[in-house]
PDB file of C-alpha atoms in Angstrom:
ATOM      1  CA  MET A1054     110.457 176.409  95.355  1.00 82.00           C
ATOM      2  CA  SER A1055     108.372 174.664  92.747  1.00 95.00           C
ATOM      3  CA  VAL A1056     106.944 171.207  93.223  1.00 97.00           C
ATOM      4  CA  TYR A1057     106.425 169.203  90.038  1.00 97.00           C
ATOM      5  CA  PHE A1058     104.709 165.941  89.329  1.00 95.00           C
ATOM      6  CA  PHE A1059     106.093 164.482  86.099  1.00 94.00           C
ATOM      7  CA  GLY A1060     105.035 161.019  85.097  1.00 91.00           C
ATOM      8  CA  CYS A1061     103.281 158.761  82.682  1.00 90.00           C
ATOM      9  CA  ALA A1062      99.813 157.304  83.042  1.00 92.00           C
ATOM     10  CA  THR A1063      97.598 155.107  80.918  1.00 94.00           C
ATOM     11  CA  LEU A1064      94.528 156.431  79.114  1.00 95.00           C
ATOM     12  CA  ASP A1065      92.433 155.122  82.002  1.00 94.00           C
ATOM     13  CA  GLY A1066      94.556 156.938  84.594  1.00 92.00           C
ATOM     14  CA  TYR A1067      96.875 154.285  86.049  1.00 92.00           C
ATOM     15  CA  LEU A1068     100.526 154.778  87.011  1.00 89.00           C
ATOM     16  CA  ALA A1069     101.243 151.074  87.360  1.00 86.00           C
ATOM     17  CA  ASP A1070      99.489 147.757  87.003  1.00 89.00           C
ATOM     18  CA  LYS A1071      97.792 146.124  90.002  1.00 88.00           C
ATOM     19  CA  ASN A1072     101.114 144.493  90.981  1.00 86.00           C
ATOM     20  CA  HIS A1073     102.889 147.894  90.849  1.00 80.00           C
ATOM     21  CA  GLY A1074     104.590 146.842  87.597  1.00 80.00           C
ATOM     22  CA  LEU A1075     105.674 149.208  84.838  1.00 78.00           C
ATOM     23  CA  GLY A1076     106.172 146.662  82.070  1.00 80.00           C
ATOM     24  CA  TRP A1077     103.417 148.323  80.028  1.00 82.00           C
ATOM     25  CA  LEU A1078     105.382 151.599  80.090  1.00 79.00           C
ATOM     26  CA  HIS A1079     108.712 150.080  79.050  1.00 73.00           C
ATOM     27  CA  GLU A1080     106.943 148.246  76.203  1.00 79.00           C
ATOM     28  CA  THR A1081     105.320 151.473  74.953  1.00 77.00           C
ATOM     29  CA  GLY A1082     108.384 153.678  74.551  1.00 67.00           C
ATOM     30  CA  ALA A1083     111.685 154.899  75.974  1.00 65.00           C
ATOM     31  CA  THR A1084     112.611 158.103  77.805  1.00 61.00           C
ATOM     32  CA  GLU A1085     114.559 159.109  74.694  1.00 62.00           C
ATOM     33  CA  ASP A1086     111.169 159.369  72.949  1.00 66.00           C
ATOM     34  CA  THR A1087     109.972 162.057  75.409  1.00 76.00           C
ATOM     35  CA  GLY A1088     110.987 165.401  76.937  1.00 82.00           C
ATOM     36  CA  TYR A1089     112.365 163.644  80.023  1.00 85.00           C
ATOM     37  CA  ASP A1090     115.991 164.790  79.624  1.00 88.00           C
ATOM     38  CA  HIS A1091     115.037 168.467  79.303  1.00 90.00           C
ATOM     39  CA  PHE A1092     112.723 168.189  82.318  1.00 94.00           C
ATOM     40  CA  TYR A1093     115.311 166.404  84.485  1.00 95.00           C
ATOM     41  CA  GLN A1094     117.957 169.066  83.810  1.00 95.00           C
ATOM     42  CA  GLN A1095     115.703 171.613  85.546  1.00 96.00           C
ATOM     43  CA  MET A1096     115.270 169.553  88.743  1.00 97.00           C
ATOM     44  CA  ASP A1097     117.300 169.811  91.948  1.00 98.00           C
ATOM     45  CA  VAL A1098     115.519 167.229  94.130  1.00 97.00           C
ATOM     46  CA  THR A1099     113.624 163.990  93.531  1.00 97.00           C
ATOM     47  CA  ILE A1100     111.158 162.535  96.008  1.00 97.00           C
ATOM     48  CA  MET A1101     109.775 159.044  95.665  1.00 94.00           C
ATOM     49  CA  GLY A1102     108.144 156.303  97.649  1.00 91.00           C
ATOM     50  CA  HIS A1103     109.585 152.928  98.571  1.00 89.00           C
ATOM     51  CA  ARG A1104     107.802 151.074  95.738  1.00 87.00           C
ATOM     52  CA  THR A1105     109.091 153.482  93.091  1.00 87.00           C
ATOM     53  CA  PHE A1106     112.593 153.114  94.526  1.00 90.00           C
ATOM     54  CA  ARG A1107     112.289 149.309  94.346  1.00 85.00           C
ATOM     55  CA  GLU A1108     111.541 149.614  90.607  1.00 82.00           C
ATOM     56  CA  ILE A1109     114.627 151.806  90.146  1.00 84.00           C
ATOM     57  CA  GLU A1110     116.700 149.388  92.185  1.00 85.00           C
ATOM     58  CA  THR A1111     116.038 146.613  89.624  1.00 81.00           C
ATOM     59  CA  LEU A1112     117.578 148.640  86.782  1.00 79.00           C
ATOM     60  CA  ASP A1113     121.196 148.387  85.660  1.00 78.00           C
ATOM     61  CA  SER A1114     123.315 150.817  87.742  1.00 83.00           C
ATOM     62  CA  PRO A1115     120.432 152.434  89.670  1.00 79.00           C
ATOM     63  CA  GLU A1116     122.823 154.957  91.240  1.00 83.00           C
ATOM     64  CA  SER A1117     123.237 156.546  87.793  1.00 86.00           C
ATOM     65  CA  ILE A1118     119.496 157.065  87.195  1.00 89.00           C
ATOM     66  CA  TYR A1119     119.326 160.472  88.941  1.00 93.00           C
ATOM     67  CA  PRO A1120     122.977 161.598  89.044  1.00 94.00           C
ATOM     68  CA  THR A1121     122.570 165.379  89.395  1.00 95.00           C
ATOM     69  CA  THR A1122     119.735 165.629  91.935  1.00 96.00           C
ATOM     70  CA  GLN A1123     119.386 165.072  95.658  1.00 96.00           C
ATOM     71  CA  ASN A1124     117.237 161.931  95.851  1.00 95.00           C
ATOM     72  CA  TYR A1125     114.945 161.144  98.776  1.00 96.00           C
ATOM     73  CA  VAL A1126     113.014 157.916  99.333  1.00 94.00           C
ATOM     74  CA  PHE A1127     110.121 157.827 101.787  1.00 94.00           C
ATOM     75  CA  THR A1128     110.561 154.539 103.601  1.00 92.00           C
ATOM     76  CA  HIS A1129     110.766 153.010 107.046  1.00 89.00           C
ATOM     77  CA  ASP A1130     114.189 151.551 106.159  1.00 86.00           C
ATOM     78  CA  SER A1131     117.052 153.432 107.770  1.00 85.00           C
ATOM     79  CA  THR A1132     119.468 152.567 104.949  1.00 84.00           C
ATOM     80  CA  LEU A1133     119.122 151.959 101.233  1.00 85.00           C
ATOM     81  CA  PRO A1134     121.211 149.578  99.129  1.00 83.00           C
ATOM     82  CA  CYS A1135     122.034 152.163  96.435  1.00 86.00           C
ATOM     83  CA  ALA A1136     124.335 155.153  96.660  1.00 87.00           C
ATOM     84  CA  GLY A1137     122.793 158.529  95.927  1.00 91.00           C
ATOM     85  CA  PHE A1138     119.441 157.880  97.635  1.00 94.00           C
ATOM     86  CA  THR A1139     118.609 159.152 101.133  1.00 93.00           C
ATOM     87  CA  PRO A1140     115.884 157.469 103.199  1.00 94.00           C
ATOM     88  CA  VAL A1141     113.290 159.720 104.847  1.00 95.00           C
ATOM     89  CA  CYS A1142     110.695 158.710 107.408  1.00 93.00           C
ATOM     90  CA  SER A1143     108.325 161.631 107.941  1.00 92.00           C
ATOM     91  CA  SER A1144     105.311 163.401 106.507  1.00 94.00           C
ATOM     92  CA  VAL A1145     105.898 164.228 102.830  1.00 96.00           C
ATOM     93  CA  PRO A1146     104.461 167.781 103.045  1.00 96.00           C
ATOM     94  CA  ASP A1147     106.398 168.529 106.249  1.00 96.00           C
ATOM     95  CA  PHE A1148     109.624 167.308 104.638  1.00 96.00           C
ATOM     96  CA  VAL A1149     109.037 169.349 101.466  1.00 97.00           C
ATOM     97  CA  GLU A1150     108.569 172.471 103.590  1.00 96.00           C
ATOM     98  CA  THR A1151     112.108 171.989 104.985  1.00 96.00           C
ATOM     99  CA  LEU A1152     113.728 172.062 101.543  1.00 95.00           C
ATOM    100  CA  ASP A1153     115.510 175.083 100.112  1.00 92.00           C
ATOM    101  CA  ARG A1154     112.988 177.536  98.628  1.00 87.00           C
ATOM    102  CA  GLU A1155     115.158 177.912  95.497  1.00 94.00           C
ATOM    103  CA  LYS A1156     114.935 174.218  94.566  1.00 96.00           C
ATOM    104  CA  ASN A1157     112.786 172.515  91.930  1.00 98.00           C
ATOM    105  CA  ILE A1158     111.335 169.332  93.381  1.00 98.00           C
ATOM    106  CA  TRP A1159     110.196 166.398  91.274  1.00 97.00           C
ATOM    107  CA  ILE A1160     107.648 164.003  92.724  1.00 96.00           C
ATOM    108  CA  VAL A1161     108.607 160.741  90.997  1.00 92.00           C
ATOM    109  CA  GLY A1162     105.622 158.418  90.673  1.00 72.00           C
ATOM    110  CA  GLY A1163     103.468 157.155  93.469  1.00 75.00           C
ATOM    111  CA  ASN A1164     100.110 158.515  94.529  1.00 83.00           C
ATOM    112  CA  THR A1165     101.030 157.925  98.194  1.00 88.00           C
ATOM    113  CA  ILE A1166     103.642 160.678  97.796  1.00 92.00           C
ATOM    114  CA  LEU A1167     101.594 162.899  95.477  1.00 92.00           C
ATOM    115  CA  ALA A1168      98.235 162.765  97.309  1.00 91.00           C
ATOM    116  CA  PRO A1169      99.346 164.409 100.602  1.00 93.00           C
ATOM    117  CA  LEU A1170     100.984 167.227  98.644  1.00 94.00           C
ATOM    118  CA  LEU A1171      97.808 167.767  96.613  1.00 92.00           C
ATOM    119  CA  ASP A1172      95.778 167.680  99.835  1.00 91.00           C
ATOM    120  CA  ARG A1173      97.892 170.581 101.153  1.00 93.00           C
ATOM    121  CA  ASP A1174      97.856 172.418  97.791  1.00 93.00           C
ATOM    122  CA  MET A1175     101.640 172.141  97.447  1.00 95.00           C
ATOM    123  CA  VAL A1176     101.906 170.936  93.812  1.00 95.00           C
ATOM    124  CA  ASP A1177     102.753 173.766  91.416  1.00 97.00           C
ATOM    125  CA  HIS A1178     103.070 171.855  88.132  1.00 97.00           C
ATOM    126  CA  ILE A1179     101.634 168.612  86.797  1.00 96.00           C
ATOM    127  CA  ILE A1180     103.179 167.193  83.642  1.00 96.00           C
ATOM    128  CA  ILE A1181     101.494 163.991  82.546  1.00 94.00           C
ATOM    129  CA  GLN A1182     102.469 161.896  79.591  1.00 92.00           C
ATOM    130  CA  ILE A1183      99.577 159.733  78.474  1.00 93.00           C
ATOM    131  CA  ALA A1184     100.431 156.289  77.099  1.00 92.00           C
ATOM    132  CA  PRO A1185      98.094 154.912  74.426  1.00 93.00           C
ATOM    133  CA  LEU A1186      96.763 151.919  76.322  1.00 94.00           C
ATOM    134  CA  LEU A1187      94.152 150.858  78.847  1.00 95.00           C
ATOM    135  CA  LEU A1188      95.063 148.685  81.837  1.00 93.00           C
ATOM    136  CA  GLY A1189      91.563 148.316  83.252  1.00 93.00           C
ATOM    137  CA  ASP A1190      92.960 148.002  86.778  1.00 93.00           C
ATOM    138  CA  GLY A1191      96.017 149.163  88.642  1.00 91.00           C
ATOM    139  CA  ILE A1192      97.473 151.916  90.787  1.00 88.00           C
ATOM    140  CA  PRO A1193      95.631 155.180  90.029  1.00 90.00           C
ATOM    141  CA  LEU A1194      97.485 158.406  89.371  1.00 88.00           C
ATOM    142  CA  PHE A1195      95.303 160.483  91.677  1.00 85.00           C
ATOM    143  CA  ALA A1196      94.113 159.401  95.124  1.00 79.00           C
ATOM    144  CA  GLN A1197      93.972 162.671  97.055  1.00 76.00           C
ATOM    145  CA  LYS A1198      91.103 163.669  99.314  1.00 79.00           C
ATOM    146  CA  GLU A1199      88.089 165.231  97.686  1.00 76.00           C
ATOM    147  CA  ALA A1200      88.942 168.879  97.061  1.00 79.00           C
ATOM    148  CA  LEU A1201      88.740 171.171  94.083  1.00 84.00           C
ATOM    149  CA  ARG A1202      92.180 172.038  92.697  1.00 87.00           C
ATOM    150  CA  ARG A1203      92.422 174.080  89.521  1.00 92.00           C
ATOM    151  CA  PHE A1204      95.320 173.989  87.092  1.00 96.00           C
ATOM    152  CA  ARG A1205      95.748 175.818  83.803  1.00 97.00           C
ATOM    153  CA  LEU A1206      96.935 174.100  80.660  1.00 98.00           C
ATOM    154  CA  GLU A1207     100.300 175.499  79.586  1.00 97.00           C
ATOM    155  CA  GLU A1208     101.374 173.175  76.804  1.00 96.00           C
ATOM    156  CA  VAL A1209     100.487 170.083  74.818  1.00 97.00           C
ATOM    157  CA  LYS A1210     103.177 168.063  73.023  1.00 95.00           C
ATOM    158  CA  GLN A1211     103.402 164.762  71.221  1.00 93.00           C
ATOM    159  CA  TYR A1212     106.355 162.444  71.698  1.00 90.00           C
ATOM    160  CA  GLY A1213     105.910 159.416  69.474  1.00 87.00           C
ATOM    161  CA  PRO A1214     102.947 157.522  70.942  1.00 89.00           C
ATOM    162  CA  PHE A1215     102.782 159.743  74.061  1.00 90.00           C
ATOM    163  CA  ALA A1216     100.710 162.918  74.539  1.00 93.00           C
ATOM    164  CA  GLU A1217     102.194 165.278  77.124  1.00 94.00           C
ATOM    165  CA  LEU A1218      99.962 167.690  79.008  1.00 97.00           C
ATOM    166  CA  ALA A1219     101.708 170.384  81.067  1.00 97.00           C
ATOM    167  CA  TYR A1220      99.670 172.192  83.713  1.00 97.00           C
ATOM    168  CA  ALA A1221     100.481 174.881  86.277  1.00 97.00           C
ATOM    169  CA  LYS A1222      98.585 175.772  89.428  1.00 96.00           C
ATOM    170  CA  ALA A1223      95.864 178.282  88.544  1.00 91.00           C
TER     171      ALA A1223
END
């Protein structure tokens, strides 16, 4: 099993604005301008938090966003309004440990999902696309407990205005 974080952050390290909005990202570029499609084809499972799911839910045909993966949403809701998404109410690291060891798992946005996995040293790959803007305030990419975690740089790419940095656990 490999656990991946793949996402976009601003130059000053924010995933979303202070209201959890992603307007800045949609105004900067489209997924067609990045390596998203190639990355997604390698994934078997997506894991996201409730706020990330709510952003997806606002899109046209949200059930078609992640059509080939098993999609889990960490939430206290027992049902979700979109087909193809399964609610989960447990510890993120404990849940990840129950998944098939042959699966590639994508942590989709949200430092509340990412931080506990980093705390338990369960993230194998971090792929960050950096958007060329500063928000000044917002939801930070990293919010794990203080602990040294080393990653090695594997690749640097440019997709239009985005710089992509791909790291693997050292």
